[in-house]
Amino acid sequence: MASTNDAPVLAGIGPSDALPVARVAARVAAGHGCGVHLLHAFNWAAMAAPAVSGSRADAERLIAEASEAVRLSQPKVPITTEIVEGPAVANLVRKSESAFLVAVGDGGMAHCDRCIPADSPAVQVAARADCPVLVVRREPPPQGPVLVGVDGSASAETALAWAFAAARELRARLMAVWVVDTDDAIEAATQRLGDLVARVSADDTAVECHVVRGDPGSVLVDQSRSAQLTVVAARGDEPWRGMLGAVSQAVLYHAPSPVIVVRGVTGGPDADGS
């Protein structure tokens, strides 16, 4: 991931959720002093010539509408645009190497009662990108806290730093939740969570700390119903699970709030001094 100063928020613009993604990307970019790069990808080679012409016009119209949404939302944020050939996921993952954050729509999966397919574009980008990924929901979230899941791992500490930055940006309180599996673990986790929050906090953001017994994914999904943003580490303390851990998958699939999956970084969003 590139530093904040020279990296844009990369927004994947698709036909079903272009405007919500553009507006949220603009807000994040404004909060971190960077620009927005709007990207629409399409597999032109798979189409006949007349269809290519019409689809190209649709893509240009979509990018124009997303650009206007950014301008209306955050007039001072610089905008660049790009229409590329090829699969959207592959292009977003490749370009994530030079992005501050990738913003994508969820494809409506937060409202899907069935199992979410592993090849869902939002899931694939969150699992493979080289920077944090913000998954935008179609419905606007409530004006609640920024929720972050913490488990004591190094990656969860980075997620906590991102959550603090988001809370400052949104002028919201922060709710840090650590889920344990036994009552005996509550006291020690409470002390560790308090110490961690004190170490990571750099301002006067209001913070609530909660240690809860239960299943981490279920607890965070439930808490996210009143949150305006949920932040999780990609794998937490489960490096053996692959690209996404069980908790981040549960939150990504089922939380009604927007979700930032933090991956591809070794420090918080201000780690470069910006």
PDB file of C-alpha atoms in Angstrom:
ATOM      1  CA  MET A   1       0.000   0.000   0.000  1.00  0.00           C
ATOM      2  CA  ALA A   2       1.275   3.460  -0.886  1.00  0.00           C
ATOM      3  CA  SER A   3       1.377   6.287   1.647  1.00  0.00           C
ATOM      4  CA  THR A   4      -1.586   8.565   2.181  1.00  0.00           C
ATOM      5  CA  ASN A   5       0.098  11.566   0.569  1.00  0.00           C
ATOM      6  CA  ASP A   6       0.502  10.057  -2.888  1.00  0.00           C
ATOM      7  CA  ALA A   7      -2.169   7.333  -3.041  1.00  0.00           C
ATOM      8  CA  PRO A   8      -5.832   7.735  -3.945  1.00  0.00           C
ATOM      9  CA  VAL A   9      -8.924   6.032  -2.678  1.00  0.00           C
ATOM     10  CA  LEU A  10      -9.617   3.550  -5.474  1.00  0.00           C
ATOM     11  CA  ALA A  11     -13.362   3.170  -6.076  1.00  0.00           C
ATOM     12  CA  GLY A  12     -14.703   0.242  -8.057  1.00  0.00           C
ATOM     13  CA  ILE A  13     -17.656   1.622 -10.024  1.00  0.00           C
ATOM     14  CA  GLY A  14     -20.276  -0.896 -11.068  1.00  0.00           C
ATOM     15  CA  PRO A  15     -23.818  -0.390 -12.388  1.00  0.00           C
ATOM     16  CA  SER A  16     -25.660  -1.470  -9.226  1.00  0.00           C
ATOM     17  CA  ASP A  17     -23.998   0.707  -6.587  1.00  0.00           C
ATOM     18  CA  ALA A  18     -21.903   3.347  -8.348  1.00  0.00           C
ATOM     19  CA  LEU A  19     -23.252   6.384  -6.506  1.00  0.00           C
ATOM     20  CA  PRO A  20     -23.067   5.044  -2.923  1.00  0.00           C
ATOM     21  CA  VAL A  21     -19.514   3.828  -3.546  1.00  0.00           C
ATOM     22  CA  ALA A  22     -18.487   7.149  -5.107  1.00  0.00           C
ATOM     23  CA  ARG A  23     -19.908   9.192  -2.215  1.00  0.00           C
ATOM     24  CA  VAL A  24     -18.293   7.067   0.481  1.00  0.00           C
ATOM     25  CA  ALA A  25     -14.972   7.040  -1.378  1.00  0.00           C
ATOM     26  CA  ALA A  26     -15.131  10.833  -1.611  1.00  0.00           C
ATOM     27  CA  ARG A  27     -15.764  11.173   2.122  1.00  0.00           C
ATOM     28  CA  VAL A  28     -12.832   8.922   2.997  1.00  0.00           C
ATOM     29  CA  ALA A  29     -10.554  10.759   0.568  1.00  0.00           C
ATOM     30  CA  ALA A  30     -11.538  14.133   2.018  1.00  0.00           C
ATOM     31  CA  GLY A  31     -10.849  12.889   5.529  1.00  0.00           C
ATOM     32  CA  HIS A  32      -7.356  11.702   4.624  1.00  0.00           C
ATOM     33  CA  GLY A  33      -6.332  14.465   2.221  1.00  0.00           C
ATOM     34  CA  CYS A  34      -6.105  12.362  -0.918  1.00  0.00           C
ATOM     35  CA  GLY A  35      -7.887  12.025  -4.242  1.00  0.00           C
ATOM     36  CA  VAL A  36     -10.383   9.548  -5.650  1.00  0.00           C
ATOM     37  CA  HIS A  37      -9.696   7.302  -8.622  1.00  0.00           C
ATOM     38  CA  LEU A  38     -12.916   5.948 -10.142  1.00  0.00           C
ATOM     39  CA  LEU A  39     -12.422   2.699 -12.030  1.00  0.00           C
ATOM     40  CA  HIS A  40     -14.890   0.774 -14.163  1.00  0.00           C
ATOM     41  CA  ALA A  41     -13.775  -2.522 -15.684  1.00  0.00           C
ATOM     42  CA  PHE A  42     -15.446  -4.481 -18.448  1.00  0.00           C
ATOM     43  CA  ASN A  43     -14.523  -7.482 -20.557  1.00  0.00           C
ATOM     44  CA  TRP A  44     -14.826  -5.869 -24.010  1.00  0.00           C
ATOM     45  CA  ALA A  45     -13.264  -8.851 -25.797  1.00  0.00           C
ATOM     46  CA  ALA A  46     -16.200 -11.091 -24.876  1.00  0.00           C
ATOM     47  CA  MET A  47     -18.696  -8.928 -26.722  1.00  0.00           C
ATOM     48  CA  ALA A  48     -19.623  -8.354 -30.345  1.00  0.00           C
ATOM     49  CA  ALA A  49     -18.785  -4.982 -31.885  1.00  0.00           C
ATOM     50  CA  PRO A  50     -22.271  -3.395 -31.605  1.00  0.00           C
ATOM     51  CA  ALA A  51     -22.524  -4.434 -27.957  1.00  0.00           C
ATOM     52  CA  VAL A  52     -19.062  -3.051 -27.230  1.00  0.00           C
ATOM     53  CA  SER A  53     -20.059   0.342 -28.580  1.00  0.00           C
ATOM     54  CA  GLY A  54     -23.209   0.486 -26.489  1.00  0.00           C
ATOM     55  CA  SER A  55     -21.525  -0.833 -23.353  1.00  0.00           C
ATOM     56  CA  ARG A  56     -18.685   1.650 -23.720  1.00  0.00           C
ATOM     57  CA  ALA A  57     -21.231   4.462 -23.792  1.00  0.00           C
ATOM     58  CA  ASP A  58     -22.904   3.011 -20.693  1.00  0.00           C
ATOM     59  CA  ALA A  59     -19.543   2.817 -18.925  1.00  0.00           C
ATOM     60  CA  GLU A  60     -18.705   6.423 -19.762  1.00  0.00           C
ATOM     61  CA  ARG A  61     -22.107   7.542 -18.518  1.00  0.00           C
ATOM     62  CA  LEU A  62     -21.630   5.574 -15.297  1.00  0.00           C
ATOM     63  CA  ILE A  63     -18.222   7.125 -14.670  1.00  0.00           C
ATOM     64  CA  ALA A  64     -19.624  10.600 -15.387  1.00  0.00           C
ATOM     65  CA  GLU A  65     -22.445  10.082 -12.888  1.00  0.00           C
ATOM     66  CA  ALA A  66     -20.026   8.809 -10.245  1.00  0.00           C
ATOM     67  CA  SER A  67     -17.711  11.771 -10.842  1.00  0.00           C
ATOM     68  CA  GLU A  68     -20.611  14.159 -10.361  1.00  0.00           C
ATOM     69  CA  ALA A  69     -21.549  12.404  -7.123  1.00  0.00           C
ATOM     70  CA  VAL A  70     -17.997  12.930  -5.842  1.00  0.00           C
ATOM     71  CA  ARG A  71     -18.031  16.605  -6.832  1.00  0.00           C
ATOM     72  CA  LEU A  72     -21.356  17.234  -5.133  1.00  0.00           C
ATOM     73  CA  SER A  73     -20.303  15.360  -1.999  1.00  0.00           C
ATOM     74  CA  GLN A  74     -16.732  16.669  -1.658  1.00  0.00           C
ATOM     75  CA  PRO A  75     -16.009  19.508  -4.120  1.00  0.00           C
ATOM     76  CA  LYS A  76     -12.334  19.831  -3.138  1.00  0.00           C
ATOM     77  CA  VAL A  77     -11.396  16.175  -3.645  1.00  0.00           C
ATOM     78  CA  PRO A  78      -9.357  15.577  -6.833  1.00  0.00           C
ATOM     79  CA  ILE A  79     -10.913  13.039  -9.203  1.00  0.00           C
ATOM     80  CA  THR A  80      -9.338  10.791 -11.809  1.00  0.00           C
ATOM     81  CA  THR A  81     -11.238   8.219 -13.843  1.00  0.00           C
ATOM     82  CA  GLU A  82     -10.442   5.105 -15.811  1.00  0.00           C
ATOM     83  CA  ILE A  83     -12.307   2.564 -17.907  1.00  0.00           C
ATOM     84  CA  VAL A  84     -10.289  -0.615 -18.343  1.00  0.00           C
ATOM     85  CA  GLU A  85     -10.645  -3.935 -20.093  1.00  0.00           C
ATOM     86  CA  GLY A  86     -10.776  -7.164 -18.120  1.00  0.00           C
ATOM     87  CA  PRO A  87     -12.368  -8.506 -14.938  1.00  0.00           C
ATOM     88  CA  ALA A  88     -13.140  -5.928 -12.271  1.00  0.00           C
ATOM     89  CA  VAL A  89     -11.649  -7.944  -9.399  1.00  0.00           C
ATOM     90  CA  ALA A  90      -8.320  -8.525 -11.147  1.00  0.00           C
ATOM     91  CA  ASN A  91      -8.010  -4.848 -12.044  1.00  0.00           C
ATOM     92  CA  LEU A  92      -8.889  -3.633  -8.550  1.00  0.00           C
ATOM     93  CA  VAL A  93      -6.485  -6.075  -6.912  1.00  0.00           C
ATOM     94  CA  ARG A  94      -3.672  -5.071  -9.265  1.00  0.00           C
ATOM     95  CA  LYS A  95      -4.232  -1.361  -8.706  1.00  0.00           C
ATOM     96  CA  SER A  96      -4.589  -1.794  -4.941  1.00  0.00           C
ATOM     97  CA  GLU A  97      -0.790  -1.926  -4.750  1.00  0.00           C
ATOM     98  CA  SER A  98      -0.708   1.842  -5.240  1.00  0.00           C
ATOM     99  CA  ALA A  99      -3.967   2.723  -3.448  1.00  0.00           C
ATOM    100  CA  PHE A 100      -4.587   4.080   0.033  1.00  0.00           C
ATOM    101  CA  LEU A 101      -7.845   2.133   0.259  1.00  0.00           C
ATOM    102  CA  VAL A 102     -10.191   0.308  -2.133  1.00  0.00           C
ATOM    103  CA  ALA A 103     -13.937   1.007  -1.956  1.00  0.00           C
ATOM    104  CA  VAL A 104     -16.371  -1.464  -3.535  1.00  0.00           C
ATOM    105  CA  GLY A 105     -20.074  -2.194  -3.348  1.00  0.00           C
ATOM    106  CA  ASP A 106     -21.288  -5.330  -1.617  1.00  0.00           C
ATOM    107  CA  GLY A 107     -23.574  -6.505  -4.415  1.00  0.00           C
ATOM    108  CA  GLY A 108     -26.449  -6.703  -1.952  1.00  0.00           C
ATOM    109  CA  MET A 109     -24.949  -9.577   0.039  1.00  0.00           C
ATOM    110  CA  ALA A 110     -25.743  -8.064   3.469  1.00  0.00           C
ATOM    111  CA  HIS A 111     -29.417  -8.780   2.733  1.00  0.00           C
ATOM    112  CA  CYS A 112     -28.866 -12.286   1.374  1.00  0.00           C
ATOM    113  CA  ASP A 113     -30.032 -15.067   3.688  1.00  0.00           C
ATOM    114  CA  ARG A 114     -28.203 -17.756   1.748  1.00  0.00           C
ATOM    115  CA  CYS A 115     -24.501 -18.551   1.840  1.00  0.00           C
ATOM    116  CA  ILE A 116     -22.473 -15.902   0.035  1.00  0.00           C
ATOM    117  CA  PRO A 117     -20.469 -17.352  -2.853  1.00  0.00           C
ATOM    118  CA  ALA A 118     -16.712 -17.169  -2.372  1.00  0.00           C
ATOM    119  CA  ASP A 119     -16.352 -15.637  -5.834  1.00  0.00           C
ATOM    120  CA  SER A 120     -18.469 -12.602  -4.908  1.00  0.00           C
ATOM    121  CA  PRO A 121     -16.473  -9.582  -6.187  1.00  0.00           C
ATOM    122  CA  ALA A 122     -16.485  -7.820  -2.808  1.00  0.00           C
ATOM    123  CA  VAL A 123     -15.247 -10.963  -1.068  1.00  0.00           C
ATOM    124  CA  GLN A 124     -12.517 -11.515  -3.637  1.00  0.00           C
ATOM    125  CA  VAL A 125     -11.261  -7.936  -3.444  1.00  0.00           C
ATOM    126  CA  ALA A 126     -11.285  -7.986   0.364  1.00  0.00           C
ATOM    127  CA  ALA A 127      -9.361 -11.275   0.338  1.00  0.00           C
ATOM    128  CA  ARG A 128      -6.731 -10.321  -2.231  1.00  0.00           C
ATOM    129  CA  ALA A 129      -6.126  -6.563  -2.160  1.00  0.00           C
ATOM    130  CA  ASP A 130      -2.823  -5.140  -0.976  1.00  0.00           C
ATOM    131  CA  CYS A 131      -4.497  -2.390   1.046  1.00  0.00           C
ATOM    132  CA  PRO A 132      -7.560  -2.028   3.293  1.00  0.00           C
ATOM    133  CA  VAL A 133     -10.901  -2.584   1.572  1.00  0.00           C
ATOM    134  CA  LEU A 134     -14.094  -0.674   2.354  1.00  0.00           C
ATOM    135  CA  VAL A 135     -17.242  -2.593   1.432  1.00  0.00           C
ATOM    136  CA  VAL A 136     -20.134  -0.165   0.971  1.00  0.00           C
ATOM    137  CA  ARG A 137     -23.719  -1.190   1.653  1.00  0.00           C
ATOM    138  CA  ARG A 138     -26.618  -0.002  -0.467  1.00  0.00           C
ATOM    139  CA  GLU A 139     -28.583   1.357   2.483  1.00  0.00           C
ATOM    140  CA  PRO A 140     -27.153   4.293   4.489  1.00  0.00           C
ATOM    141  CA  PRO A 141     -26.021   3.293   7.997  1.00  0.00           C
ATOM    142  CA  PRO A 142     -27.318   4.823  11.248  1.00  0.00           C
ATOM    143  CA  GLN A 143     -25.398   7.620  12.931  1.00  0.00           C
ATOM    144  CA  GLY A 144     -23.943   5.256  15.495  1.00  0.00           C
ATOM    145  CA  PRO A 145     -20.400   4.506  16.652  1.00  0.00           C
ATOM    146  CA  VAL A 146     -17.454   3.139  14.722  1.00  0.00           C
ATOM    147  CA  LEU A 147     -17.207  -0.504  15.775  1.00  0.00           C
ATOM    148  CA  VAL A 148     -13.920  -2.403  15.807  1.00  0.00           C
ATOM    149  CA  GLY A 149     -13.220  -6.018  16.657  1.00  0.00           C
ATOM    150  CA  VAL A 150     -10.072  -6.625  18.726  1.00  0.00           C
ATOM    151  CA  ASP A 151      -8.511  -9.973  19.636  1.00  0.00           C
ATOM    152  CA  GLY A 152      -4.999  -9.143  20.819  1.00  0.00           C
ATOM    153  CA  SER A 153      -3.258  -9.878  17.529  1.00  0.00           C
ATOM    154  CA  ALA A 154      -0.932  -7.434  15.776  1.00  0.00           C
ATOM    155  CA  SER A 155      -3.345  -7.137  12.860  1.00  0.00           C
ATOM    156  CA  ALA A 156      -6.200  -6.291  15.214  1.00  0.00           C
ATOM    157  CA  GLU A 157      -4.077  -3.510  16.698  1.00  0.00           C
ATOM    158  CA  THR A 158      -3.685  -2.101  13.191  1.00  0.00           C
ATOM    159  CA  ALA A 159      -7.453  -2.372  12.713  1.00  0.00           C
ATOM    160  CA  LEU A 160      -7.893  -0.430  15.953  1.00  0.00           C
ATOM    161  CA  ALA A 161      -5.666   2.362  14.611  1.00  0.00           C
ATOM    162  CA  TRP A 162      -7.794   2.488  11.466  1.00  0.00           C
ATOM    163  CA  ALA A 163     -10.948   2.595  13.565  1.00  0.00           C
ATOM    164  CA  PHE A 164      -9.613   5.546  15.568  1.00  0.00           C
ATOM    165  CA  ALA A 165      -8.859   7.391  12.329  1.00  0.00           C
ATOM    166  CA  ALA A 166     -12.355   6.654  11.019  1.00  0.00           C
ATOM    167  CA  ALA A 167     -13.958   7.837  14.259  1.00  0.00           C
ATOM    168  CA  ARG A 168     -12.050  11.121  14.011  1.00  0.00           C
ATOM    169  CA  GLU A 169     -13.087  11.515  10.389  1.00  0.00           C
ATOM    170  CA  LEU A 170     -16.745  10.792  11.154  1.00  0.00           C
ATOM    171  CA  ARG A 171     -16.745  12.649  14.487  1.00  0.00           C
ATOM    172  CA  ALA A 172     -18.135   9.540  16.087  1.00  0.00           C
ATOM    173  CA  ARG A 173     -17.400   7.601  19.232  1.00  0.00           C
ATOM    174  CA  LEU A 174     -15.447   4.368  19.005  1.00  0.00           C
ATOM    175  CA  MET A 175     -16.703   1.030  20.310  1.00  0.00           C
ATOM    176  CA  ALA A 176     -13.949  -1.555  20.758  1.00  0.00           C
ATOM    177  CA  VAL A 177     -15.198  -5.109  21.305  1.00  0.00           C
ATOM    178  CA  TRP A 178     -13.111  -8.102  22.369  1.00  0.00           C
ATOM    179  CA  VAL A 179     -14.955 -11.433  22.341  1.00  0.00           C
ATOM    180  CA  VAL A 180     -13.725 -14.276  24.551  1.00  0.00           C
ATOM    181  CA  ASP A 181     -14.880 -17.887  24.832  1.00  0.00           C
ATOM    182  CA  THR A 182     -14.956 -18.302  28.636  1.00  0.00           C
ATOM    183  CA  ASP A 183     -15.940 -16.188  31.621  1.00  0.00           C
ATOM    184  CA  ASP A 184     -12.481 -16.791  33.094  1.00  0.00           C
ATOM    185  CA  ALA A 185     -10.915 -14.863  30.193  1.00  0.00           C
ATOM    186  CA  ILE A 186     -12.950 -11.686  30.679  1.00  0.00           C
ATOM    187  CA  GLU A 187     -10.797 -10.042  33.363  1.00  0.00           C
ATOM    188  CA  ALA A 188      -7.494 -10.481  31.531  1.00  0.00           C
ATOM    189  CA  ALA A 189      -8.997  -9.394  28.194  1.00  0.00           C
ATOM    190  CA  THR A 190     -10.508  -6.300  29.817  1.00  0.00           C
ATOM    191  CA  GLN A 191      -7.094  -5.252  31.091  1.00  0.00           C
ATOM    192  CA  ARG A 192      -5.399  -5.949  27.748  1.00  0.00           C
ATOM    193  CA  LEU A 193      -8.083  -4.077  25.813  1.00  0.00           C
ATOM    194  CA  GLY A 194      -7.786  -1.030  28.059  1.00  0.00           C
ATOM    195  CA  ASP A 195      -3.999  -1.021  27.699  1.00  0.00           C
ATOM    196  CA  LEU A 196      -4.231  -1.400  23.928  1.00  0.00           C
ATOM    197  CA  VAL A 197      -6.732   1.426  23.518  1.00  0.00           C
ATOM    198  CA  ALA A 198      -4.585   3.698  25.690  1.00  0.00           C
ATOM    199  CA  ARG A 199      -1.521   2.892  23.566  1.00  0.00           C
ATOM    200  CA  VAL A 200      -3.182   3.403  20.188  1.00  0.00           C
ATOM    201  CA  SER A 201      -5.376   6.417  21.011  1.00  0.00           C
ATOM    202  CA  ALA A 202      -3.812   9.708  19.924  1.00  0.00           C
ATOM    203  CA  ASP A 203      -6.610  12.170  20.651  1.00  0.00           C
ATOM    204  CA  ASP A 204      -9.738  12.718  22.715  1.00  0.00           C
ATOM    205  CA  THR A 205     -12.021  10.409  20.702  1.00  0.00           C
ATOM    206  CA  ALA A 206     -14.655   8.938  23.014  1.00  0.00           C
ATOM    207  CA  VAL A 207     -14.129   5.199  23.408  1.00  0.00           C
ATOM    208  CA  GLU A 208     -16.291   2.410  24.817  1.00  0.00           C
ATOM    209  CA  CYS A 209     -14.522  -0.860  25.617  1.00  0.00           C
ATOM    210  CA  HIS A 210     -16.497  -4.090  25.899  1.00  0.00           C
ATOM    211  CA  VAL A 211     -15.344  -7.635  26.571  1.00  0.00           C
ATOM    212  CA  VAL A 212     -18.085 -10.141  25.743  1.00  0.00           C
ATOM    213  CA  ARG A 213     -18.322 -13.910  25.943  1.00  0.00           C
ATOM    214  CA  GLY A 214     -19.628 -15.515  22.761  1.00  0.00           C
ATOM    215  CA  ASP A 215     -18.887 -16.199  19.129  1.00  0.00           C
ATOM    216  CA  PRO A 216     -16.819 -13.292  17.717  1.00  0.00           C
ATOM    217  CA  GLY A 217     -18.500 -13.173  14.318  1.00  0.00           C
ATOM    218  CA  SER A 218     -22.011 -13.314  15.736  1.00  0.00           C
ATOM    219  CA  VAL A 219     -21.292 -10.693  18.402  1.00  0.00           C
ATOM    220  CA  LEU A 220     -19.763  -8.240  15.934  1.00  0.00           C
ATOM    221  CA  VAL A 221     -22.553  -8.692  13.388  1.00  0.00           C
ATOM    222  CA  ASP A 222     -25.104  -8.023  16.117  1.00  0.00           C
ATOM    223  CA  GLN A 223     -23.239  -4.933  17.358  1.00  0.00           C
ATOM    224  CA  SER A 224     -22.858  -3.650  13.801  1.00  0.00           C
ATOM    225  CA  ARG A 225     -26.616  -3.126  13.498  1.00  0.00           C
ATOM    226  CA  SER A 226     -26.262   0.170  15.344  1.00  0.00           C
ATOM    227  CA  ALA A 227     -22.834   1.124  13.932  1.00  0.00           C
ATOM    228  CA  GLN A 228     -22.123   3.502  11.075  1.00  0.00           C
ATOM    229  CA  LEU A 229     -18.916   1.610  10.243  1.00  0.00           C
ATOM    230  CA  THR A 230     -17.352  -1.676  11.300  1.00  0.00           C
ATOM    231  CA  VAL A 231     -13.603  -2.317  11.149  1.00  0.00           C
ATOM    232  CA  VAL A 232     -12.018  -5.777  11.298  1.00  0.00           C
ATOM    233  CA  ALA A 233      -8.621  -7.266  10.553  1.00  0.00           C
ATOM    234  CA  ALA A 234      -8.532  -9.590   7.562  1.00  0.00           C
ATOM    235  CA  ARG A 235      -7.366 -12.538   9.630  1.00  0.00           C
ATOM    236  CA  GLY A 236      -6.954 -11.433  13.239  1.00  0.00           C
ATOM    237  CA  ASP A 237      -5.265 -14.198  15.224  1.00  0.00           C
ATOM    238  CA  GLU A 238      -6.044 -16.801  12.527  1.00  0.00           C
ATOM    239  CA  PRO A 239      -3.110 -16.599  10.054  1.00  0.00           C
ATOM    240  CA  TRP A 240      -3.613 -20.280   9.248  1.00  0.00           C
ATOM    241  CA  ARG A 241      -7.055 -19.692   7.761  1.00  0.00           C
ATOM    242  CA  GLY A 242      -5.897 -18.169   4.491  1.00  0.00           C
ATOM    243  CA  MET A 243      -6.729 -14.750   3.096  1.00  0.00           C
ATOM    244  CA  LEU A 244      -9.815 -14.022   5.225  1.00  0.00           C
ATOM    245  CA  GLY A 245     -10.467 -15.261   8.739  1.00  0.00           C
ATOM    246  CA  ALA A 246     -13.775 -16.566  10.054  1.00  0.00           C
ATOM    247  CA  VAL A 247     -14.609 -13.327  11.873  1.00  0.00           C
ATOM    248  CA  SER A 248     -13.885 -11.014   8.962  1.00  0.00           C
ATOM    249  CA  GLN A 249     -15.907 -13.281   6.676  1.00  0.00           C
ATOM    250  CA  ALA A 250     -18.906 -13.263   9.011  1.00  0.00           C
ATOM    251  CA  VAL A 251     -18.837  -9.476   9.338  1.00  0.00           C
ATOM    252  CA  LEU A 252     -18.247  -8.917   5.644  1.00  0.00           C
ATOM    253  CA  TYR A 253     -21.130 -11.205   4.676  1.00  0.00           C
ATOM    254  CA  HIS A 254     -23.733 -10.230   7.249  1.00  0.00           C
ATOM    255  CA  ALA A 255     -23.055  -6.880   8.954  1.00  0.00           C
ATOM    256  CA  PRO A 256     -25.556  -4.237   7.768  1.00  0.00           C
ATOM    257  CA  SER A 257     -23.024  -1.445   8.249  1.00  0.00           C
ATOM    258  CA  PRO A 258     -20.204  -0.603   5.836  1.00  0.00           C
ATOM    259  CA  VAL A 259     -17.119  -2.678   6.650  1.00  0.00           C
ATOM    260  CA  ILE A 260     -13.406  -1.936   6.402  1.00  0.00           C
ATOM    261  CA  VAL A 261     -11.311  -5.089   6.135  1.00  0.00           C
ATOM    262  CA  VAL A 262      -7.789  -4.065   7.126  1.00  0.00           C
ATOM    263  CA  ARG A 263      -5.068  -5.927   5.281  1.00  0.00           C
ATOM    264  CA  GLY A 264      -1.804  -5.201   3.496  1.00  0.00           C
ATOM    265  CA  VAL A 265      -0.533  -2.744   6.128  1.00  0.00           C
ATOM    266  CA  THR A 266       1.815  -2.922   9.092  1.00  0.00           C
ATOM    267  CA  GLY A 267       0.660   0.291  10.745  1.00  0.00           C
ATOM    268  CA  GLY A 268      -2.363   2.528  10.975  1.00  0.00           C
ATOM    269  CA  PRO A 269      -3.535   5.005   8.319  1.00  0.00           C
ATOM    270  CA  ASP A 270      -1.276   7.705   9.784  1.00  0.00           C
ATOM    271  CA  ALA A 271       1.776   5.453  10.082  1.00  0.00           C
ATOM    272  CA  ASP A 272       3.575   7.381   7.351  1.00  0.00           C
ATOM    273  CA  GLY A 273       3.330  10.597   9.318  1.00  0.00           C
ATOM    274  CA  SER A 274       0.555  12.145   7.277  1.00  0.00           C
TER     275      SER A 274
END
